[in-house]
PDB file of C-alpha atoms in Angstrom:
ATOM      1  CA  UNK A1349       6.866  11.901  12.967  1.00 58.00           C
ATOM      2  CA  UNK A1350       6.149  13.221  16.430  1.00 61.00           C
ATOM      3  CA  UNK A1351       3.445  11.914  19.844  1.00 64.00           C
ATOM      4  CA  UNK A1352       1.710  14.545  18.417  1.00 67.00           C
ATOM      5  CA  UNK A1353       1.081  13.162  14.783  1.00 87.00           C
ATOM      6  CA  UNK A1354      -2.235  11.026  14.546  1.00 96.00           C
ATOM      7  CA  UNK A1355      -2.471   7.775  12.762  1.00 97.00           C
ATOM      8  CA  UNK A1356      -4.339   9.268  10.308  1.00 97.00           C
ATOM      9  CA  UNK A1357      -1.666  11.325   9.707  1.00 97.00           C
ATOM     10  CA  UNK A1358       1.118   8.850  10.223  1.00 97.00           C
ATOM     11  CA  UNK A1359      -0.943   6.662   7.532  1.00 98.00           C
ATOM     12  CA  UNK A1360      -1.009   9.801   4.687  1.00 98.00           C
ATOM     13  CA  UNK A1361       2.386  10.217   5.305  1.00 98.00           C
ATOM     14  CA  UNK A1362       3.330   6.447   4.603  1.00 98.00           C
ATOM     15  CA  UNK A1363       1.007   6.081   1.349  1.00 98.00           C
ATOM     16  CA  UNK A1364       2.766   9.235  -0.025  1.00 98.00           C
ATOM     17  CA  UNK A1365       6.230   8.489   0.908  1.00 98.00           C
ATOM     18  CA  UNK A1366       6.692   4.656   1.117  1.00 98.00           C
ATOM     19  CA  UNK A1367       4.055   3.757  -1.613  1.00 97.00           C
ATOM     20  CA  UNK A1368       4.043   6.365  -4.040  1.00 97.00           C
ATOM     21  CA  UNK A1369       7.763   7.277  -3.549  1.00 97.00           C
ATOM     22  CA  UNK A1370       9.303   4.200  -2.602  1.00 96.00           C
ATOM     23  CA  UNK A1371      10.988   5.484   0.208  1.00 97.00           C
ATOM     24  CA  UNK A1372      11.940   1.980   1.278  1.00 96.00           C
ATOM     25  CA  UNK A1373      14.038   3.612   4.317  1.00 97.00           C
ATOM     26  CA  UNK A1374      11.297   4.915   6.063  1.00 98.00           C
ATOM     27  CA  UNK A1375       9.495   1.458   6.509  1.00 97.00           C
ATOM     28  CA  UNK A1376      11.518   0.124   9.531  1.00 97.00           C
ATOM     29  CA  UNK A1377      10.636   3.158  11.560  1.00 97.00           C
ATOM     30  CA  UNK A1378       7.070   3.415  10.772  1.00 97.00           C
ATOM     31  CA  UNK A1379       6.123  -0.412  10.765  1.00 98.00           C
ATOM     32  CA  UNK A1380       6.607  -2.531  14.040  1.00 98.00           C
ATOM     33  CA  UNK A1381       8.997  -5.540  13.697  1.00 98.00           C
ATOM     34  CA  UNK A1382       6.212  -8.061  14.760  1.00 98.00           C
ATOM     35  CA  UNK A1383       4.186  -6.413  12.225  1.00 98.00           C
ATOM     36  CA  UNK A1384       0.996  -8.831  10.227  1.00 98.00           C
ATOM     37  CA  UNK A1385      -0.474  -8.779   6.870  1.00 97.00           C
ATOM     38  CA  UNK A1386      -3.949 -10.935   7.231  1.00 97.00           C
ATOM     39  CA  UNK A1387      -4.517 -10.279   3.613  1.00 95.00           C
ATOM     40  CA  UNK A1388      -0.842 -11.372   1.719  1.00 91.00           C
ATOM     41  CA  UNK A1389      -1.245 -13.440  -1.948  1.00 85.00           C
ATOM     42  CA  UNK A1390       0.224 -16.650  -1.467  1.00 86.00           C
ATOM     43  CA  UNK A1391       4.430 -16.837  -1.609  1.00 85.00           C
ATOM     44  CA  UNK A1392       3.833 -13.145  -0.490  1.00 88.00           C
ATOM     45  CA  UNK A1393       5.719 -12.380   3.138  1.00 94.00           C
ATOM     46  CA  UNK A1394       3.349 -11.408   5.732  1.00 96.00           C
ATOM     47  CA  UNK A1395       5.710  -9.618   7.887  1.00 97.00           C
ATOM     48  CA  UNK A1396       7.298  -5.994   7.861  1.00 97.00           C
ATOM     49  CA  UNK A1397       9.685  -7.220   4.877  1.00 95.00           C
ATOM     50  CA  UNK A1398       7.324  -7.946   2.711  1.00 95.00           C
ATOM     51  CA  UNK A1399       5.844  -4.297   2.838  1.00 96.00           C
ATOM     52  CA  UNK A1400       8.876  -3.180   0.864  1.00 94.00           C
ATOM     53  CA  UNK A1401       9.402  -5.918  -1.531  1.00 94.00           C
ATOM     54  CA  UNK A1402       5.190  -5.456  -2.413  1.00 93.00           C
ATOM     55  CA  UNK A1403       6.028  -1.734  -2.221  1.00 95.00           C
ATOM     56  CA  UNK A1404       9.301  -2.273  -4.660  1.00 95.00           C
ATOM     57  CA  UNK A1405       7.218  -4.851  -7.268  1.00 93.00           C
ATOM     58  CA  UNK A1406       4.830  -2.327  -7.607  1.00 94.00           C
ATOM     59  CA  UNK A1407       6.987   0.465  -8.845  1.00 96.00           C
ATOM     60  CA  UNK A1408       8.750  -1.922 -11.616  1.00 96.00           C
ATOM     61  CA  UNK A1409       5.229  -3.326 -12.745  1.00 96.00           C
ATOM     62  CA  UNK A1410       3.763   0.603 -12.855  1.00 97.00           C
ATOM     63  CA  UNK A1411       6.211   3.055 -14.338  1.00 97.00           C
ATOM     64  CA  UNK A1412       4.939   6.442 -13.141  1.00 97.00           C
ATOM     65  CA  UNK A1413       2.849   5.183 -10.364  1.00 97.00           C
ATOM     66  CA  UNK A1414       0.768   7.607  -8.524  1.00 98.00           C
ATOM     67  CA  UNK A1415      -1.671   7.075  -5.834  1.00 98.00           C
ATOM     68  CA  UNK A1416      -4.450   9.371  -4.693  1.00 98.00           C
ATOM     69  CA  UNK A1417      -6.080   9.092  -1.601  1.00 98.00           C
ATOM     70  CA  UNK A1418      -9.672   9.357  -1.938  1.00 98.00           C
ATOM     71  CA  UNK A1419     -10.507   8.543   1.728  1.00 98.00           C
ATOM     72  CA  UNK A1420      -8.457   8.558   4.951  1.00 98.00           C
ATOM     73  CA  UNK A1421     -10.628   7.891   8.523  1.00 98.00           C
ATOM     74  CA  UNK A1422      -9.189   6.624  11.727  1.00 97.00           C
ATOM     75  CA  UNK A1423     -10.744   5.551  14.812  1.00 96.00           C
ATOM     76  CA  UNK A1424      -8.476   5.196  17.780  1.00 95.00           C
ATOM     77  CA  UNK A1425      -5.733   2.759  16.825  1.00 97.00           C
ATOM     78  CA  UNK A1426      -7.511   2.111  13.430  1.00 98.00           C
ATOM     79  CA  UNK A1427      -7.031   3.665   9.737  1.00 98.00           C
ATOM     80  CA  UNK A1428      -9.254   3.013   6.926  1.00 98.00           C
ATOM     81  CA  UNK A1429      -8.019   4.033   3.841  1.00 98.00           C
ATOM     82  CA  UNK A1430     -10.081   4.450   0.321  1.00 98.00           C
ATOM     83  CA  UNK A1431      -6.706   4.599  -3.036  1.00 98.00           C
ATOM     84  CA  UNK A1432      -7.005   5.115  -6.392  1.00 98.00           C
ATOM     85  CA  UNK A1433      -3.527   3.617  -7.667  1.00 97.00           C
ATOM     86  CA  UNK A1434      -2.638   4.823 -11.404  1.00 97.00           C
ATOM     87  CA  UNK A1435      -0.006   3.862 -13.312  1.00 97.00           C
ATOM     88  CA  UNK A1436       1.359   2.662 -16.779  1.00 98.00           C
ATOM     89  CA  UNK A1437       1.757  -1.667 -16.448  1.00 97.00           C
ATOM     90  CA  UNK A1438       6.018  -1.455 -18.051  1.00 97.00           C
ATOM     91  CA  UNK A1439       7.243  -4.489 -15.637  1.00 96.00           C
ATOM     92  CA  UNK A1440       5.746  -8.414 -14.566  1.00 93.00           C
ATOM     93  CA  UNK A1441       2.997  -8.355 -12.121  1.00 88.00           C
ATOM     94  CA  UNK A1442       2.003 -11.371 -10.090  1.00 83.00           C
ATOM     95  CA  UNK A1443       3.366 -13.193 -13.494  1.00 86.00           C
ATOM     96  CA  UNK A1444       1.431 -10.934 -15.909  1.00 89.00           C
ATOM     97  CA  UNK A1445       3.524  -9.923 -18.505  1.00 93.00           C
ATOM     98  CA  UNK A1446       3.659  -6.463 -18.702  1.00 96.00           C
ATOM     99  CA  UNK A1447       0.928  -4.929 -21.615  1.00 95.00           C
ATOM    100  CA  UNK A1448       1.832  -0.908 -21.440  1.00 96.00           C
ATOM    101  CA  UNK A1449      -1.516  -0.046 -20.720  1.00 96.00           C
ATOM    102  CA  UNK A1450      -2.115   2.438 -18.650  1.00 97.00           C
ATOM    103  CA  UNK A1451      -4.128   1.102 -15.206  1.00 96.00           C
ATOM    104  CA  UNK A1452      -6.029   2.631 -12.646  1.00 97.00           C
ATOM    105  CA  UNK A1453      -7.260   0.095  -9.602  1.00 95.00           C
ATOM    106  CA  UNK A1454      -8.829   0.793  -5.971  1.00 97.00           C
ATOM    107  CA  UNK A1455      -7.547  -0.306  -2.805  1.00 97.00           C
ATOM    108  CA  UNK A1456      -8.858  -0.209   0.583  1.00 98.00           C
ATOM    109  CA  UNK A1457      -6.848  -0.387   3.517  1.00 97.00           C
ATOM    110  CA  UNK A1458      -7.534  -1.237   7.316  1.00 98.00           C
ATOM    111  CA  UNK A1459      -4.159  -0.430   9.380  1.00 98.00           C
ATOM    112  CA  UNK A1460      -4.111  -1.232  13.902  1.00 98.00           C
ATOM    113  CA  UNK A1461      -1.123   0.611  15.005  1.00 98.00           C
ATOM    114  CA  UNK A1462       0.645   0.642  18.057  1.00 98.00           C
ATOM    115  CA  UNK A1463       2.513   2.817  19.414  1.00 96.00           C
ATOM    116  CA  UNK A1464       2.367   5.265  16.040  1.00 96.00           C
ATOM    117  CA  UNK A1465       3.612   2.263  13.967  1.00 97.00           C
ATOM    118  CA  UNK A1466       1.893  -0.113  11.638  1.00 98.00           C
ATOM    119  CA  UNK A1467       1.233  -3.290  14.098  1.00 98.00           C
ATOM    120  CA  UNK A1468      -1.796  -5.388  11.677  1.00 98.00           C
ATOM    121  CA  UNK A1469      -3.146  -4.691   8.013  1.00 98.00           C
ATOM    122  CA  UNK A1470      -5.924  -6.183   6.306  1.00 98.00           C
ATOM    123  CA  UNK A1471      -6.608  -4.971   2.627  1.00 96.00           C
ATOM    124  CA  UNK A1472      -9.245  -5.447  -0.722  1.00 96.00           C
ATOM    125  CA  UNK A1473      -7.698  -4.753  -4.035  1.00 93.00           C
ATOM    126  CA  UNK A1474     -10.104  -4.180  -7.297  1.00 93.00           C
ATOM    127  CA  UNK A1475      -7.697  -7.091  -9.045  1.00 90.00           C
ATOM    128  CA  UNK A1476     -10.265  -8.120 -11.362  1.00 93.00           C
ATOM    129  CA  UNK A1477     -10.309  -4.508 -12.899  1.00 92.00           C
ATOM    130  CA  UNK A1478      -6.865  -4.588 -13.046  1.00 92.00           C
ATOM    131  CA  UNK A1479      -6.848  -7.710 -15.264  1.00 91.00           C
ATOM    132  CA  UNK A1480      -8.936  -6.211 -17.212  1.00 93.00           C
ATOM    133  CA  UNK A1481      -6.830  -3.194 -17.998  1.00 93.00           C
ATOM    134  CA  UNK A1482      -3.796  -5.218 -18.329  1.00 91.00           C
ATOM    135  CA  UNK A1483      -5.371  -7.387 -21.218  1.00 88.00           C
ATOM    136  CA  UNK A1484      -5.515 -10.439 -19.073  1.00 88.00           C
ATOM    137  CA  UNK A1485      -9.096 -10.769 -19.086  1.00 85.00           C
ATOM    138  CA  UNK A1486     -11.230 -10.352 -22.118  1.00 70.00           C
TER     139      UNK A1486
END
């Protein structure tokens, strides 16, 4: 990524190659090392290494996980994002055993950066659809 890359850009560019392809590598360079999750599940890290181990849960709880982004605006040093996460549930998530069902769940994402890395992140998760698809609610 260049000066000349916007955050909106710099934000696509981490969903598709962090997220969906678990490019763990790229995270130090793209995340700042004082980095902040507000929104972290308890025992969750809210620093830059917890990006990667959320990141690497993920893709043993959703074998074949793709992510679509349905919405990508940014406003200054802000990024919203709108993310339609798909996937089959193969692995233990957040102690759900895994079902094989396939999921689909929404995500939005608000991302400061600072100096074209990830500085604060504050996120909403459609969990309770999720436990639905994964058999853990009726």
């Amino acid at each position: 990524m260049n000066n000349h890359t916007s955050n909106t850009e710099r934000m696509r560019y981490f969903i598709e190659q962090v997220q969906e392809k678990g490019r763990f590598e790229l995270i130090e360079g793209l995340v700042r090392p004082d980095f902040r999750n507000h929104t972290v599940e308890p025992g969750q890290p809210a620093d830059r290494a917890g990006i990667g181990e959320t990141t690497a849960a993920m893709h043993q709880a959703f074998s074949g996980l793709r992510i679509k982004i349905v919405h990508c605006v940014g406003d200054g040093d802000l990024v919203a994002t709108h993310k339609m996460f798909r996937g089959r549930h193969t692995g233990p998530w957040f102690g759900l055993r895994p079902s094989g069902n396939p999921v689909e769940f929404r995500v939005m994402d608000l991302v400061r950066f600072q100096d074209g890395q990830w500085a604060e992140h504050w996120a909403v998760a459609d969990g309770v659809s999720l436990l639905r698809q994964t058999g853990a609610l009726g």
